[in-house]
Amino acid sequence: MRRAIVLSVLVGLGGCASIAPRDRLPASTPASPSVAASAGEPPCTAPSGRATPTGWCNWSPDVRALVDDADTCVHFRGEPWPSGDTVPERERRREIVEGIRTSCAGLAARRTGLQSRHAGDTALLAVLSGLDLGDD
């Protein structure tokens, strides 16, 4: 009985969704990038903890990943280096080294590849050229 009640409530609430599924949108209604994500891509979510660059959700996932990794690389390279020998300080040094290793590796090569792939998009090329890769 309880399952039947829960099921009927869920079915009833299904019509109350604030965002129409993509297949129910009128032909003249453009879907937002978060709704319009292709079947293989997750919906676009803005990076947390910092300002969202203009056009973020219009960029391909590989461009968003590069921008996010570059930001993470710069963050870890700017972290103060713990100089003590306590367990927390040693652990933090390991975290910083691992963060730099995973986020900074290959950024310049990835940017070059994306610049070639998106050569016709001048706005995106400006974003890619202006990236701080943490190597200066």
Short mmCIF file of C-alpha atoms in Angstrom, two decimals:
data_model
loop_
_atom_site.label_atom_id
_atom_site.label_comp_id
_atom_site.label_asym_id
_atom_site.label_seq_id
_atom_site.Cartn_x
_atom_site.Cartn_y
_atom_site.Cartn_z
CA MET A 1 0.00 0.00 0.00
CA ARG A 2 2.78 2.41 0.95
CA ARG A 3 4.55 1.73 -2.36
CA ALA A 4 1.38 2.50 -4.29
CA ILE A 5 1.00 5.85 -2.50
CA VAL A 6 4.64 6.79 -3.06
CA LEU A 7 4.42 5.76 -6.71
CA SER A 8 1.26 7.81 -7.30
CA VAL A 9 2.82 10.87 -5.62
CA LEU A 10 5.96 10.56 -7.74
CA VAL A 11 3.95 10.15 -10.93
CA GLY A 12 1.85 13.17 -9.98
CA LEU A 13 4.92 15.27 -9.27
CA GLY A 14 6.47 14.29 -12.58
CA GLY A 15 4.28 16.84 -14.31
CA CYS A 16 5.54 19.59 -11.99
CA ALA A 17 9.12 19.60 -13.22
CA SER A 18 10.46 23.11 -13.72
CA ILE A 19 12.62 22.13 -16.72
CA ALA A 20 10.97 20.29 -19.57
CA PRO A 21 12.87 17.29 -20.88
CA ARG A 22 14.65 18.02 -24.12
CA ASP A 23 12.21 16.00 -26.21
CA ARG A 24 9.27 18.01 -24.84
CA LEU A 25 10.67 21.47 -25.61
CA PRO A 26 8.85 23.34 -28.37
CA ALA A 27 10.88 23.54 -31.57
CA SER A 28 11.31 27.30 -31.16
CA THR A 29 12.66 27.07 -27.59
CA PRO A 30 16.45 26.81 -27.45
CA ALA A 31 17.67 24.53 -24.71
CA SER A 32 20.18 25.92 -22.26
CA PRO A 33 23.66 24.34 -22.41
CA SER A 34 22.99 22.42 -19.21
CA VAL A 35 19.80 20.94 -20.66
CA ALA A 36 21.20 20.62 -24.16
CA ALA A 37 24.16 18.43 -23.24
CA SER A 38 24.51 15.62 -25.71
CA ALA A 39 23.78 12.12 -24.57
CA GLY A 40 27.44 11.31 -23.95
CA GLU A 41 28.31 14.48 -22.05
CA PRO A 42 27.36 15.39 -18.50
CA PRO A 43 25.45 18.66 -18.10
CA CYS A 44 27.62 21.74 -17.78
CA THR A 45 28.29 22.82 -14.22
CA ALA A 46 30.17 25.97 -13.40
CA PRO A 47 33.42 25.60 -11.48
CA SER A 48 32.92 26.01 -7.77
CA GLY A 49 34.83 28.50 -5.70
CA ARG A 50 35.67 30.97 -8.45
CA ALA A 51 34.08 33.19 -11.05
CA THR A 52 32.70 31.40 -14.08
CA PRO A 53 34.42 32.55 -17.27
CA THR A 54 32.12 34.00 -19.93
CA GLY A 55 30.98 31.27 -22.30
CA TRP A 56 31.98 28.42 -19.95
CA CYS A 57 29.04 26.17 -20.84
CA ASN A 58 29.50 26.82 -24.57
CA TRP A 59 33.05 25.48 -24.50
CA SER A 60 33.76 21.84 -25.22
CA PRO A 61 34.47 19.63 -22.19
CA ASP A 62 38.16 19.38 -23.13
CA VAL A 63 38.51 23.19 -23.11
CA ARG A 64 36.70 23.40 -19.74
CA ALA A 65 39.00 20.69 -18.38
CA LEU A 66 42.11 22.58 -19.53
CA VAL A 67 40.93 25.85 -17.97
CA ASP A 68 40.07 24.04 -14.74
CA ASP A 69 43.41 22.19 -14.65
CA ALA A 70 45.33 25.42 -15.35
CA ASP A 71 43.53 27.11 -12.47
CA THR A 72 44.29 24.18 -10.17
CA CYS A 73 47.94 24.18 -11.28
CA VAL A 74 48.33 27.88 -10.48
CA HIS A 75 46.62 27.30 -7.13
CA PHE A 76 49.01 24.54 -6.07
CA ARG A 77 52.09 26.38 -7.33
CA GLY A 78 51.09 29.33 -5.16
CA GLU A 79 50.61 27.28 -2.01
CA PRO A 80 53.02 28.09 0.82
CA TRP A 81 55.57 25.32 1.29
CA PRO A 82 55.42 23.87 4.81
CA SER A 83 58.98 23.83 6.12
CA GLY A 84 58.50 21.86 9.32
CA ASP A 85 58.86 18.14 9.89
CA THR A 86 55.55 17.38 11.57
CA VAL A 87 53.24 14.76 10.10
CA PRO A 88 50.66 17.35 8.91
CA GLU A 89 53.40 19.42 7.23
CA ARG A 90 54.86 16.38 5.47
CA GLU A 91 51.37 15.36 4.36
CA ARG A 92 50.65 18.86 3.04
CA ARG A 93 53.91 18.84 1.07
CA ARG A 94 52.83 15.52 -0.49
CA GLU A 95 49.42 17.02 -1.35
CA ILE A 96 51.04 20.04 -3.01
CA VAL A 97 53.46 17.90 -5.04
CA GLU A 98 50.63 15.57 -6.12
CA GLY A 99 48.39 18.52 -7.02
CA ILE A 100 51.12 20.04 -9.18
CA ARG A 101 51.94 16.69 -10.76
CA THR A 102 48.36 15.88 -11.70
CA SER A 103 47.13 19.32 -12.75
CA CYS A 104 50.20 20.91 -14.37
CA ALA A 105 51.50 18.06 -16.52
CA GLY A 106 51.08 18.64 -20.25
CA LEU A 107 49.12 21.90 -20.04
CA ALA A 108 51.08 23.67 -22.79
CA ALA A 109 50.73 20.73 -25.20
CA ARG A 110 47.01 20.44 -24.46
CA ARG A 111 46.56 24.17 -25.07
CA THR A 112 48.44 23.97 -28.39
CA GLY A 113 46.22 21.10 -29.52
CA LEU A 114 43.06 22.95 -28.56
CA GLN A 115 44.25 26.11 -30.31
CA SER A 116 44.72 24.07 -33.50
CA ARG A 117 41.35 22.35 -33.13
CA HIS A 118 39.47 25.61 -32.48
CA ALA A 119 41.44 27.82 -34.89
CA GLY A 120 38.28 29.46 -36.24
CA ASP A 121 36.92 30.57 -32.85
CA THR A 122 38.70 33.84 -32.09
CA ALA A 123 36.97 34.34 -28.73
CA LEU A 124 38.03 30.90 -27.55
CA LEU A 125 41.55 31.40 -28.90
CA ALA A 126 41.81 34.57 -26.80
CA VAL A 127 40.77 32.60 -23.71
CA LEU A 128 43.29 29.84 -24.44
CA SER A 129 46.09 32.33 -25.15
CA GLY A 130 45.39 34.19 -21.93
CA LEU A 131 45.55 31.12 -19.72
CA ASP A 132 48.09 31.20 -16.91
CA LEU A 133 49.65 27.76 -17.05
CA GLY A 134 51.70 28.38 -13.94
CA ASP A 135 55.00 28.13 -15.76
CA ASP A 136 56.21 31.73 -15.64
#
